[in-house]
Coordinates of C-alpha atoms and ligand atoms in Angstrom, one line a residue:
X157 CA 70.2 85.9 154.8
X158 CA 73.7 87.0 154.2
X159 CA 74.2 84.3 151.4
X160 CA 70.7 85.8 149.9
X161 CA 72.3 89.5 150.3
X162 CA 75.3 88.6 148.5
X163 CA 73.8 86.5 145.9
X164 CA 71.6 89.7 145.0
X165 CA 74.7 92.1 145.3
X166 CA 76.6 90.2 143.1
X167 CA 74.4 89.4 140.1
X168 CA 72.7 93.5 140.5
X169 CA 76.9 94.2 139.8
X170 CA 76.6 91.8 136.8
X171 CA 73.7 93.1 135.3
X172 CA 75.2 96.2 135.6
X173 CA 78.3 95.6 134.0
X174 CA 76.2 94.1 130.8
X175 CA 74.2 96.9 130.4
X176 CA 76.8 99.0 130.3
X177 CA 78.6 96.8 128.2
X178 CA 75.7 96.6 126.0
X179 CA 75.4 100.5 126.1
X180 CA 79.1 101.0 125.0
X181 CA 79.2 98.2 122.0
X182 CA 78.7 99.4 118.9
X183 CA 74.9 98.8 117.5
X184 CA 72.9 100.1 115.0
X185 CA 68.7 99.7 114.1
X186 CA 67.3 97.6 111.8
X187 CA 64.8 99.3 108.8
X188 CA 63.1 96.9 106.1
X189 CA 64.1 93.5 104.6
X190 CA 66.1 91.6 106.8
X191 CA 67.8 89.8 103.8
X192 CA 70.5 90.8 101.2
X193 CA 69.7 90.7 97.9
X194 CA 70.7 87.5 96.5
X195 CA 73.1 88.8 94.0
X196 CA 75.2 90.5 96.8
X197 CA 78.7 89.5 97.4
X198 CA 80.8 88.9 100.4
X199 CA 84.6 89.1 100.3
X200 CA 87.7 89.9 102.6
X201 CA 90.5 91.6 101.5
X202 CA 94.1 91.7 102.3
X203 CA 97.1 93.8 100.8
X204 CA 100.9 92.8 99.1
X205 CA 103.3 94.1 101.7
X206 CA 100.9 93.5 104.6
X207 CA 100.7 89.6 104.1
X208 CA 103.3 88.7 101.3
X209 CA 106.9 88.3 102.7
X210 CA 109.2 87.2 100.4
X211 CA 110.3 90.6 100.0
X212 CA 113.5 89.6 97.7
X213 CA 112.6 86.3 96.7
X214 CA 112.0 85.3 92.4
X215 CA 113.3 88.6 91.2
X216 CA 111.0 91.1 93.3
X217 CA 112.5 94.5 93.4
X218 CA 112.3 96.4 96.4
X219 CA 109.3 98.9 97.6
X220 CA 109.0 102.4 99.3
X221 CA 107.8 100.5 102.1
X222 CA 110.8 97.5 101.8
X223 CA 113.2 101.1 102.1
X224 CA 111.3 103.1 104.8
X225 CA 110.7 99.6 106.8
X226 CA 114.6 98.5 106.6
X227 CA 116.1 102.4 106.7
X228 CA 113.7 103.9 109.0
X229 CA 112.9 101.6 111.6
X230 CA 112.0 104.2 114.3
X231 CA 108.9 105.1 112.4
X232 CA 107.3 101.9 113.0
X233 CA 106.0 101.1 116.6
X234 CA 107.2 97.4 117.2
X235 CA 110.0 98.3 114.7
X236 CA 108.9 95.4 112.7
X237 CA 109.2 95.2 109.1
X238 CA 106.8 93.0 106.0
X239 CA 110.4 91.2 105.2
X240 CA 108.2 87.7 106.4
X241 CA 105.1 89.1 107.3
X242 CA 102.0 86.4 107.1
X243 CA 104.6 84.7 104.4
X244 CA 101.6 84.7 102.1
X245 CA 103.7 84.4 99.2
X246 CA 104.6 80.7 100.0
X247 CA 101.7 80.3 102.4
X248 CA 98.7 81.3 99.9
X249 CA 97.2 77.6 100.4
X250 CA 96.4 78.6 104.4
X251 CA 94.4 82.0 103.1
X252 CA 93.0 79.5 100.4
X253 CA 91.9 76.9 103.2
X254 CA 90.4 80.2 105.6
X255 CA 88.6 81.7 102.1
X256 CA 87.3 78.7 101.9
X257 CA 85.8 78.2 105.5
X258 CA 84.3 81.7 105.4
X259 CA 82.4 80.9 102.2
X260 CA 83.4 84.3 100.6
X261 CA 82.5 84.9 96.9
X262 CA 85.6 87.1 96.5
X263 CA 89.3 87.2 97.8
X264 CA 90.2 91.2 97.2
X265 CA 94.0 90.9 97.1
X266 CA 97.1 93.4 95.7
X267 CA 99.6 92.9 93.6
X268 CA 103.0 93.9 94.3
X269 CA 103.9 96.2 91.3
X270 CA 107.9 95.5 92.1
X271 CA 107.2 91.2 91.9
X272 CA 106.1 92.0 88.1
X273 CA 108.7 94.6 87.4
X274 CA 111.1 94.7 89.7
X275 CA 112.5 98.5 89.0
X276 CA 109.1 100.1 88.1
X277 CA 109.6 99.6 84.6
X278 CA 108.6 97.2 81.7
X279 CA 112.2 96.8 80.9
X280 CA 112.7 94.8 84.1
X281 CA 110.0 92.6 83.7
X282 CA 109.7 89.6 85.9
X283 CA 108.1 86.2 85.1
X284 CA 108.4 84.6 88.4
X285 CA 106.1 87.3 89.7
X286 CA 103.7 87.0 87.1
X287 CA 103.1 83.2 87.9
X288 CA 103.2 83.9 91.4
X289 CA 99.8 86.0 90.8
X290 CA 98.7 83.4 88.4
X291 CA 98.8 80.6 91.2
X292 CA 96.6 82.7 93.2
X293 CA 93.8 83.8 90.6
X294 CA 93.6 80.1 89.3
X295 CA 93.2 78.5 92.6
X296 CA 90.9 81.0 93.9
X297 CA 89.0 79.9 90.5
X298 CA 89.4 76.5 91.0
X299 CA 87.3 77.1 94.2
X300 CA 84.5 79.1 93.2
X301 CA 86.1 82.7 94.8
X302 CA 86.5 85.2 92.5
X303 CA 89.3 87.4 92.7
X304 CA 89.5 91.1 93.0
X305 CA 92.5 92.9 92.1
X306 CA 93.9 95.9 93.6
X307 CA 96.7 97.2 91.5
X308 CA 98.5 100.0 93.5
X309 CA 98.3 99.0 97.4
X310 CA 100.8 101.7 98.5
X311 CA 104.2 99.8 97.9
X312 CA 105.3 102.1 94.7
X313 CA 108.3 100.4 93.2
X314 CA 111.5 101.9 94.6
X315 CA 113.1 103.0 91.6
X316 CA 110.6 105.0 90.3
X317 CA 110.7 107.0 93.6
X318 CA 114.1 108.0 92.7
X319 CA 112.3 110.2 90.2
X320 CA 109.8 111.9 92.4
X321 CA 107.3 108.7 92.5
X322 CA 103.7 109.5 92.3
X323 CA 104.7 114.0 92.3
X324 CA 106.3 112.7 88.9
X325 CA 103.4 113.6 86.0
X326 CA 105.6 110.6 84.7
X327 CA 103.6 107.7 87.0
X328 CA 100.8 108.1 84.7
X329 CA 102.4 106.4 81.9
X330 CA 104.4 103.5 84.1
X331 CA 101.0 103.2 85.6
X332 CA 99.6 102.5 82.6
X333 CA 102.0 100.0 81.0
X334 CA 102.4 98.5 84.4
X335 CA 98.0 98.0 84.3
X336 CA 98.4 96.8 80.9
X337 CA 100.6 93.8 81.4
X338 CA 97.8 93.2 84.2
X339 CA 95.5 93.1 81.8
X340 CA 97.4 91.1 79.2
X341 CA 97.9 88.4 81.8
X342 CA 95.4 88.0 84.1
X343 CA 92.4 90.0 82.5
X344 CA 91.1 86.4 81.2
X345 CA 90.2 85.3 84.5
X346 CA 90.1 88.8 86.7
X347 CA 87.1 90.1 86.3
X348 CA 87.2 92.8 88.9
X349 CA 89.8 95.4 89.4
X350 CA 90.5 98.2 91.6
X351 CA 93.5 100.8 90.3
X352 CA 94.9 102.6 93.2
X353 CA 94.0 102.1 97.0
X354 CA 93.2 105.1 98.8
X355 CA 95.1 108.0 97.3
X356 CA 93.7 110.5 99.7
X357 CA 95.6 109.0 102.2
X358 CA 99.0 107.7 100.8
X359 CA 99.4 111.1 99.2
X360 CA 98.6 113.1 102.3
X361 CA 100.7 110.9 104.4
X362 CA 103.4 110.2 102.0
X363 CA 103.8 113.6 100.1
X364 CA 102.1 116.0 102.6
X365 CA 103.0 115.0 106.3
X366 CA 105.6 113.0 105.8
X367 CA 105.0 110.2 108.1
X368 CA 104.4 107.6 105.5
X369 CA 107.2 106.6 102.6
X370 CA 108.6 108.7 100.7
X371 CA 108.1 111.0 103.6
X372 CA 108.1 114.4 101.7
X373 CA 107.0 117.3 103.6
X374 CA 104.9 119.0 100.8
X375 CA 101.4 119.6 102.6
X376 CA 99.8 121.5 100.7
X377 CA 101.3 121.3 97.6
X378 CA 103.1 117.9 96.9
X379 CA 100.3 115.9 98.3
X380 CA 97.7 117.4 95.8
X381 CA 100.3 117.1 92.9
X382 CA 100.2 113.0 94.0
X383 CA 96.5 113.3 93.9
X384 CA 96.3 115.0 90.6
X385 CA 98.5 112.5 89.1
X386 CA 97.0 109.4 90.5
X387 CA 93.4 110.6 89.6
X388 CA 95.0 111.1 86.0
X389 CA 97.0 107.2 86.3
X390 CA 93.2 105.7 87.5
X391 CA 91.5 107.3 84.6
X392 CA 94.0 106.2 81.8
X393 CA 94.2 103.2 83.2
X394 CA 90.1 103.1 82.6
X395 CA 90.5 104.3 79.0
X396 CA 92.9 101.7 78.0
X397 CA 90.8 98.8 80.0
X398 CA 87.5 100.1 78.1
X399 CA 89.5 100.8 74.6
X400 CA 92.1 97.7 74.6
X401 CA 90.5 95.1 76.8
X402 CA 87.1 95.3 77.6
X403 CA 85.7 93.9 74.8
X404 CA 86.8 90.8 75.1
X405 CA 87.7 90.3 78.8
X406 CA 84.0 92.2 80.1
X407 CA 85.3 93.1 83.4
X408 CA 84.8 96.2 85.4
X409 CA 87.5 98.7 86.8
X410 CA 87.3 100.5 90.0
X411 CA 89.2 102.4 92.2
X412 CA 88.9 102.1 96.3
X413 CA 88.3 105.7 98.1
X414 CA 89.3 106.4 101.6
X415 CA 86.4 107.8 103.2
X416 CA 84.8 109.1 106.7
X417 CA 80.9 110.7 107.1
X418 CA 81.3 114.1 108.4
X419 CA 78.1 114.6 110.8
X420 CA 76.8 118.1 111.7
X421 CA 73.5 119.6 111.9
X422 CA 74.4 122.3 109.4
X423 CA 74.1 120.5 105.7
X424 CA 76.6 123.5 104.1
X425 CA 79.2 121.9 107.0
X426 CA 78.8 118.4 106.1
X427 CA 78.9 118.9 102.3
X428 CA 82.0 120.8 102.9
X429 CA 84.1 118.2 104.5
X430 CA 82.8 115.6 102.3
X431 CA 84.2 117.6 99.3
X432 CA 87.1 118.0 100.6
X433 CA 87.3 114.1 101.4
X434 CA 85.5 112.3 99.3
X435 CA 84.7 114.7 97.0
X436 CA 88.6 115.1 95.9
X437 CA 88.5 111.6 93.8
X438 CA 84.7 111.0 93.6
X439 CA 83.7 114.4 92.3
X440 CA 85.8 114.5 89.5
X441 CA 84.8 111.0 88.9
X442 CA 81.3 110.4 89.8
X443 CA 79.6 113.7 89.9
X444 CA 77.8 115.6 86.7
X445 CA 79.8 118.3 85.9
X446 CA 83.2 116.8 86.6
X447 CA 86.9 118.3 87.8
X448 CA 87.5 119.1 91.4
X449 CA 84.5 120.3 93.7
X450 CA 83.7 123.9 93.2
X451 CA 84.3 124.7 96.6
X452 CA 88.7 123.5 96.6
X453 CA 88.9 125.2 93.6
X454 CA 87.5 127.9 94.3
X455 CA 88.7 128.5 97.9
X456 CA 92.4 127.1 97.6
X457 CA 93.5 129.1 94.4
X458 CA 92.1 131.8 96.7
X459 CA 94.4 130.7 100.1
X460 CA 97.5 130.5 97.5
X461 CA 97.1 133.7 95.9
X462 CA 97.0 135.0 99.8
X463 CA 100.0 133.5 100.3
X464 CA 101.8 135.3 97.2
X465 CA 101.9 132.1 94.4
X466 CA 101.4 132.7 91.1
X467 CA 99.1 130.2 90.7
X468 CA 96.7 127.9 92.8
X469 CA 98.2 125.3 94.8
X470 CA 95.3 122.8 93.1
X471 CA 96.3 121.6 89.5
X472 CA 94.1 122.5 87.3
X473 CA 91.9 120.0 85.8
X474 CA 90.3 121.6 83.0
X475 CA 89.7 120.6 79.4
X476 CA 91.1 117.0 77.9
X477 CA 91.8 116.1 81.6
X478 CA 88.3 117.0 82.9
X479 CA 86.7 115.0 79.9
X480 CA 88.9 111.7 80.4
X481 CA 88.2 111.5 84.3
X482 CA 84.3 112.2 84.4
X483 CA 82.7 108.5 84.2
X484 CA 86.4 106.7 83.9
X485 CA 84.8 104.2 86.9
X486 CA 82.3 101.6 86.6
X487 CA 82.2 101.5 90.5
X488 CA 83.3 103.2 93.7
X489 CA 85.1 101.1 96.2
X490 CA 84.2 103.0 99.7
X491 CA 87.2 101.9 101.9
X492 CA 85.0 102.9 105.5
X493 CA 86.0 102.4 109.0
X494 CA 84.6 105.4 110.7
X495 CA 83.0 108.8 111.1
X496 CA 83.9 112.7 113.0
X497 CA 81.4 115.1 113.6
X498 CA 82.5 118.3 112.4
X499 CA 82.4 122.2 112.9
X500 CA 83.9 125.4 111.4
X501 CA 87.4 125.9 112.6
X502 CA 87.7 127.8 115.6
X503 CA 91.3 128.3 114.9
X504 CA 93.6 127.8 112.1
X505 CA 94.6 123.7 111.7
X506 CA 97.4 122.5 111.0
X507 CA 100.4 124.3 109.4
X508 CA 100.3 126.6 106.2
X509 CA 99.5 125.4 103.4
X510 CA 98.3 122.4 104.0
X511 CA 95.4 120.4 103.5
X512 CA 94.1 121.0 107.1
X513 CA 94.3 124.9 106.6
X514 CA 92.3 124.0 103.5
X515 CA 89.8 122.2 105.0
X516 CA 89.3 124.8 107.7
X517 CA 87.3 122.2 110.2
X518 CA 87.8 120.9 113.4
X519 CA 87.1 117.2 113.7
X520 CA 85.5 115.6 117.2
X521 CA 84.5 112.8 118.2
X522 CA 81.5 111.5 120.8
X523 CA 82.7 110.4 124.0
X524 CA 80.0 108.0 123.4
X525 CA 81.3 106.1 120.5
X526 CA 83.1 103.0 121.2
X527 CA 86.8 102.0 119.9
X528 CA 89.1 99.7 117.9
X529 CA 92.9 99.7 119.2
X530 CA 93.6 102.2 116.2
X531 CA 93.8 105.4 117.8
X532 CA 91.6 107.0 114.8
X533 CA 89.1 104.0 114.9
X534 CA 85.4 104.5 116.6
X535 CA 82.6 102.9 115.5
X536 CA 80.0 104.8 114.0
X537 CA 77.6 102.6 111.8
X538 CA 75.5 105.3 111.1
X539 CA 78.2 107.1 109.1
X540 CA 78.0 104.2 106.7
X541 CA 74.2 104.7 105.8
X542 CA 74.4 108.3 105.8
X543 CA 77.5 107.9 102.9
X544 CA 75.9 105.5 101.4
X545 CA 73.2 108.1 101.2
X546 CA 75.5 110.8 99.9
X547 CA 77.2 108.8 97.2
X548 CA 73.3 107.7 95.9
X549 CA 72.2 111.2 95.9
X550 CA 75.5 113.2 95.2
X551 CA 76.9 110.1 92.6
X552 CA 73.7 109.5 90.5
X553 CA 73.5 106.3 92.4
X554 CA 77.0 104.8 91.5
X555 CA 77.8 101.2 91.8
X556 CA 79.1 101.0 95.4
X557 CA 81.2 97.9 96.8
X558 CA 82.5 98.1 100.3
X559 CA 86.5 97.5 99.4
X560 CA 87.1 97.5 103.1
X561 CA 85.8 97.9 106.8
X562 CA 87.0 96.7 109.6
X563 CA 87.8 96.4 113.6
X564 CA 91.3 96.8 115.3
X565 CA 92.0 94.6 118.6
X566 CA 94.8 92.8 120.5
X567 CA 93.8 89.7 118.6
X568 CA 92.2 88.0 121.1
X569 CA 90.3 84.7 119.6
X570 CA 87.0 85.8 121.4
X571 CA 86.4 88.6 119.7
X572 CA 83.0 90.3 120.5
X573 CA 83.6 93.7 119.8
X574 CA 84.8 92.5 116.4
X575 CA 81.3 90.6 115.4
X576 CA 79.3 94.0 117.2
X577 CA 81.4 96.2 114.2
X578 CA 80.6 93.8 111.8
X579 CA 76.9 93.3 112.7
X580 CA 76.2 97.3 113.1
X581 CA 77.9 97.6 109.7
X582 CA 76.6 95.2 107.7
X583 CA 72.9 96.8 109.3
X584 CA 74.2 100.2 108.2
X585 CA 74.9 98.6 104.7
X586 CA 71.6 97.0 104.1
X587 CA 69.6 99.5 105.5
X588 CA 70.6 102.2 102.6
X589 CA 70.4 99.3 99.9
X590 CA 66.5 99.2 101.5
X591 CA 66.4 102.8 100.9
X592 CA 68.0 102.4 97.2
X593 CA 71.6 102.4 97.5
X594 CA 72.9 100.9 94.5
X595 CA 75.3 98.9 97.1
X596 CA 76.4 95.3 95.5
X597 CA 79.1 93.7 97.6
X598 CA 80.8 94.0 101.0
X599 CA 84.7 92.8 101.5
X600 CA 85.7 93.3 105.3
X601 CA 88.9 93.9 106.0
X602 CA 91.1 91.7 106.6
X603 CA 91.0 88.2 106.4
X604 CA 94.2 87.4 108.3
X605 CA 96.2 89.9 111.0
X606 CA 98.9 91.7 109.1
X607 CA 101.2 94.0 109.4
X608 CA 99.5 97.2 109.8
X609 CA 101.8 99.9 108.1
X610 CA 103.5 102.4 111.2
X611 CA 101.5 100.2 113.6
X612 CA 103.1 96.8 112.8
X613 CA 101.8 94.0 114.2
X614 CA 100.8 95.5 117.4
X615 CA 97.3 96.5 116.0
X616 CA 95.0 93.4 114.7
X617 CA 92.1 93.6 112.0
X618 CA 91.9 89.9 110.8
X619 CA 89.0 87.6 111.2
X620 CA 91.7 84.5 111.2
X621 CA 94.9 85.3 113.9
X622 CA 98.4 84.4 112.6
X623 CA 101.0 82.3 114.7
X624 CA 103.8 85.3 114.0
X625 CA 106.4 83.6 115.7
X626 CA 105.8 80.2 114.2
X627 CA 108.0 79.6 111.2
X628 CA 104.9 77.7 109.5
X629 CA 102.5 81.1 110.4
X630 CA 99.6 78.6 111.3
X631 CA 96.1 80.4 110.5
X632 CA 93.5 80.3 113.5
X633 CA 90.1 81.6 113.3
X634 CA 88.2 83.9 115.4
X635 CA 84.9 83.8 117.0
X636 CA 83.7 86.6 114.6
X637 CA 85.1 84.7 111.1
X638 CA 82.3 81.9 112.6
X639 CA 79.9 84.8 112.7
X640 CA 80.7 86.3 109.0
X641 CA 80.7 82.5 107.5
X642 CA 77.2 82.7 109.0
X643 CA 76.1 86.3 107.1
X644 CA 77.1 84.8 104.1
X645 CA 75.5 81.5 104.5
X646 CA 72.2 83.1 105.3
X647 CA 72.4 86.5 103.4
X648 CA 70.9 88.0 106.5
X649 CA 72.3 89.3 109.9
X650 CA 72.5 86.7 113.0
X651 CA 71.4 88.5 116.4
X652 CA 73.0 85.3 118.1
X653 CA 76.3 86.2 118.3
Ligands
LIG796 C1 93.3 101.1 105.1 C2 94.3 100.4 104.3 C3 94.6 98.9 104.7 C4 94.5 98.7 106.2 C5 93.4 99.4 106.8 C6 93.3 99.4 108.3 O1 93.7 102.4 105.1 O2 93.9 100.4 102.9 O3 95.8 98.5 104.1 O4 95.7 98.9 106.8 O5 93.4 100.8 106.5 O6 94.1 100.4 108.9

C-alpha cells in the first residue's frame, strides 16, 4: 500500500514538474500551411572576430575589438580575448564539415575589413587576406552552400579609429573603396551581401554608452552622428554595387537591422518605439517618403533646442542624401532575438541627451517569458510575426531574410530549450509568410559557440559546441543542430523534438 502511495506521489511530482516545464518553454501556435515555401532558404551565420583567430597572422592589421580586448581586459567577463577564438581561420574545413551535416543552403559569414587592408586603407592592401576569403567562398561553392557576406561585423579597422572611426563623415568613402575591392574579388561568386551589421547597436554602444569599442561617451549625439554616417556608407555602398557591378555580377545588397517588437495595447505606443528602433535605418530606407521617421525629427531637434544647441542633435537628412538612401536595399536583414512590452515613461530614462531620454519609454518584460543565459534574452516568438507584420505593412512588403536569431545557454549538448526557440521561431516565421510576409530565408545564429563580445565565452549560441581548451577546437554537435538538419530536410517544423 505504501509502495502504491509512493509510486503515485512520485510520478503526480513528475507530471507536475513537466507541465510546468511545458508551461515555461517557449511555444508558439501554428496558423495555415505547415510547409515552407520551397524556394526558402536556411542558413547559420557566424561573425570575423567571434570565430576567426589568427588575429596577427598573413598581414591582418589589428581591430577596435583586437585593442579594447588586449588593453581593456576588465570590460570582458571571462577576460577572454578573439586572439584564438574557434581558430576558424585555419580551422574553416570543421565549419565546412558541420555546414555540411546541417544541410544549410547558405553560410552567412564576415569579413574582417583589417585581413584585406590591414590599416583601413587601400594603400595597405593585403593579398593573404583576400585568398583567405577566397578559400572560403570557393569551398562553400564547391559544396552547394552559398555564401552570404557581411562586410562590416563591428571589428572597424584600428587605424581608421585614430581619426574618429565611424563619427568621421570620412568612413563613407573607406567604406566604399573597402566594398569595392569586395566586389572586384569576390562579387563573381557572392551573390548575397549584407553592408553593415547592426548599426543601431554598435553605435549606441560604441559612440553613445561607451561600453563597447571605441568606448566614446557621446549619447545622444556621437551615436547618431555614427548612425548618420553608416546609413550614408550602406547607401553608397548600394549605388556603386547597382552602378559598377550589378550588371554583370546580378547579386543583391542588404544590410542586417537590429531589431525588437515593442508590444502594447496602444498602437501610437508601439509605432513609437518601433521608429525609434527600427524605424532609424528602415525608415529612411524602406519607407515611402524617406529620411528619418517624422516623429525623431521632429521631437529631438525639439529636446536639443531645449537644451540650448543651435541645431538638432539628429543630422539632417534632407535633399541628395534623402534621395540616395530611399530604396538603396534590395532586402532587410532582421537580426531578432527578442521582444519588451512598452509604456510611456513614467520618469525621465537614462541620462541627458541620450537616446533613452529620446525614446521616452520604459521597457518591461513578462515575468512569464522564458530566458536565454543573455541577460537581455526572453523568448517571445510572437514578436517575430508581429514585425514581420510591421515591416509588410510599414515597408511595402520588403524582401525580408532572417540574418540572425538565436538562444544563449551554458552549452550543454542536450539542448531543449535551444530546439523550443528555434521551433517557436521558425512557427512565428511561417506563420506571417501564410499571412503574406514577403519573408525568403532564415539564418540562425550561430553555427558554432563563439566568443560573444563583453560576454566572452561564458554565454553559448551555437548549434555545434567548440572544444575551447583543445588546441585542435574539435566541433561537436548539439541535440538541436539534429533538430534544424531536420527543418531543412523537410521544409516543415518537427513536433518530435
Ligand atoms: C548580435 C550580433 C552577433 C551575436 C548576437 C548574439 O547582436 O550581431 O554578433 O553576438 O547578437 O548576442
Amino acid at each position: 500500500m505504501l509502495l502504491v502511495f509512493l509510486i503515485l506521489l512520485v510520478g503526480s511530482v513528475i507530471s507536475q514538474c513537466i507541465a510546468t516545464k511545458d508551461q515555461t518553454t517557449c511555444s508558439h501556435p501554428a496558423k495555415g500551411n505547415p510547409k515552407f515555401p520551397s524556394n526558402f532558404t536556411f542558413g547559420v551565420a557566424t561573425a570575423a572576430y567571434q570565430i576567426e583567430g589568427a588575429w596577427n597572422i598573413d598581414g591582418k592589421g589589428p581591430s577596435i575589438w583586437d585593442d579594447f580586448t588586449h588593453n581593456y581586459p576588465h570590460m570582458i567577463d571571462d577576460r577572454t580575448t578573439g586572439d584564438i577564438a574557434a581558430d576558424s581561420y585555419h580551422r574553416f574545413n570543421q565549419d565546412l564539415k558541420a555546414l555540411k551535416e546541417l544541410k544549410v543552403t547558405h553560410y552567412r559569414f564576415s569579413i574582417s575589413w583589417s585581413r584585406i587592408y590591414p590599416t583601413g586603407d587601400i594603400s595597405s592592401r593585403n593579398q593573404k587576406g583576400i585568398d583567405y576569403y577566397n578559400g572560403v567562398i570557393d569551398k562553400l561553392l564547391a559544396n552547394g552552400i552559398q555564401p552570404m557576406v557581411t562586410m562590416f561585423h563591428f571589428d572597424l579597422p584600428f587605424e581608421l579609429q585614430k581619426i574618429g572611426g565611424l563619427a568621421n563623415p570620412l568612413i563613407i568613402n573607406y567604406f566604399v573603396t573597402y566594398a569595392t575591392e569586395l566586389f572586384e574579388n569576390y562579387g563573381d561568386r557572392v551573390k548575397s551581401w549584407v553592408t553593415l551589421n547592426e548599426p543601431l547597436l554598435y553605435c549606441k554602444s560604441g559612440y553613445g554608452e561607451a561600453n563597447y569599442p571605441p568606448q566614446i561617451e557621446g549619447a545622444g549625439i556621437i551615436d547618431y552622428l555614427c548612425m548618420d554616417h553608416s546609413l550614408k556608407a550602406h547607401a553608397a555602398v548600394y549605388r556603386v554595387y547597382k552602378s559598377r557591378f550589378y550588371n554583370r555580377q546580378h547579386g543583391k545588397v542588404g544590410i542586417a537591422l537590429d531589431s525588437q517588437f515593442s508590444l502594447s495595447n496602444d498602437s501610437a505606443v508601439v509605432n513609437r518605439a518601433m521608429q525609434y528602433n527600427l524605424g532609424f535605418f528602415a525608415h529612411p530606407l524602406f519607407s515611402k517618403s524617406g529620411g528619418y521617421p517624422k516623429i525623431l525629427v521632429e521631437e529631438i531637434a525639439e529636446n536639443s533646442l531645449k537644451e540650448g544647441r543651435i541645431e538638432s542633435r539628429l543630422p539632417d537628412l534632407s535633399g541628395k542624401w534623402k534621395h540616395i538612401i530611399k530604396g538603396a536595399a534590395d532586402f532587410v536583414g532582421i537580426n531578432y532575438y527578442t521582444s519588451r512590452y512598452v509604456v510611456r515613461a513614467k520618469t525621465p530614462n537614462g541620462k541627458n541627451p541620450s537616446l533613452e531620454r529620446d525614446y521616452d519609454l520604459d521597457e518591461i518584460s513578462d515575468p512569464k517569458w522564458t530566458r536565454g543565459l543573455s541577460r537581455w534574452l526572453y523568448c517571445v516568438p510572437e514578436g517575430m510575426e508581429s514585425i514581420l507584420k510591421f515591416i509588410r505593412d510599414e515597408y511595402d512588403n520588403v524582401e525580408v531574410i532572417i540574418t540572425e536569431n538565436g538562444y544563449s545557454d551554458k552549452g550543454d549538448l542536450n539542448d531543449l530549450d535551444r530546439i523550443h526557440y528555434l521551433k517557436s521561431h521558425l512557427q512565428a516565421v511561417l506563420n506571417a509568410i501564410n499571412d503574406g510576409c514577403n519573408v525568403r530565408g532564415y539564418i540562425y545564429w550561430s553555427l558554432i559557440d563563439n566568443f560573444e563580445w563583453q560576454r566572452g565565452y561564458s554565454v553559448k549560441f551555437g548549434l555545434y559546441s567548440v572544444n575551447m581548451s583543445s588546441p585542435a577546437k574539435e566541433r561537436t554537435p548539439k541535440k538541436s543542430a539534429e533538430y534544424y538538419r531536420r527543418i531543412i530536410e523537410t521544409h516543415s517544423i518537427p513536433d518530435d523534438i
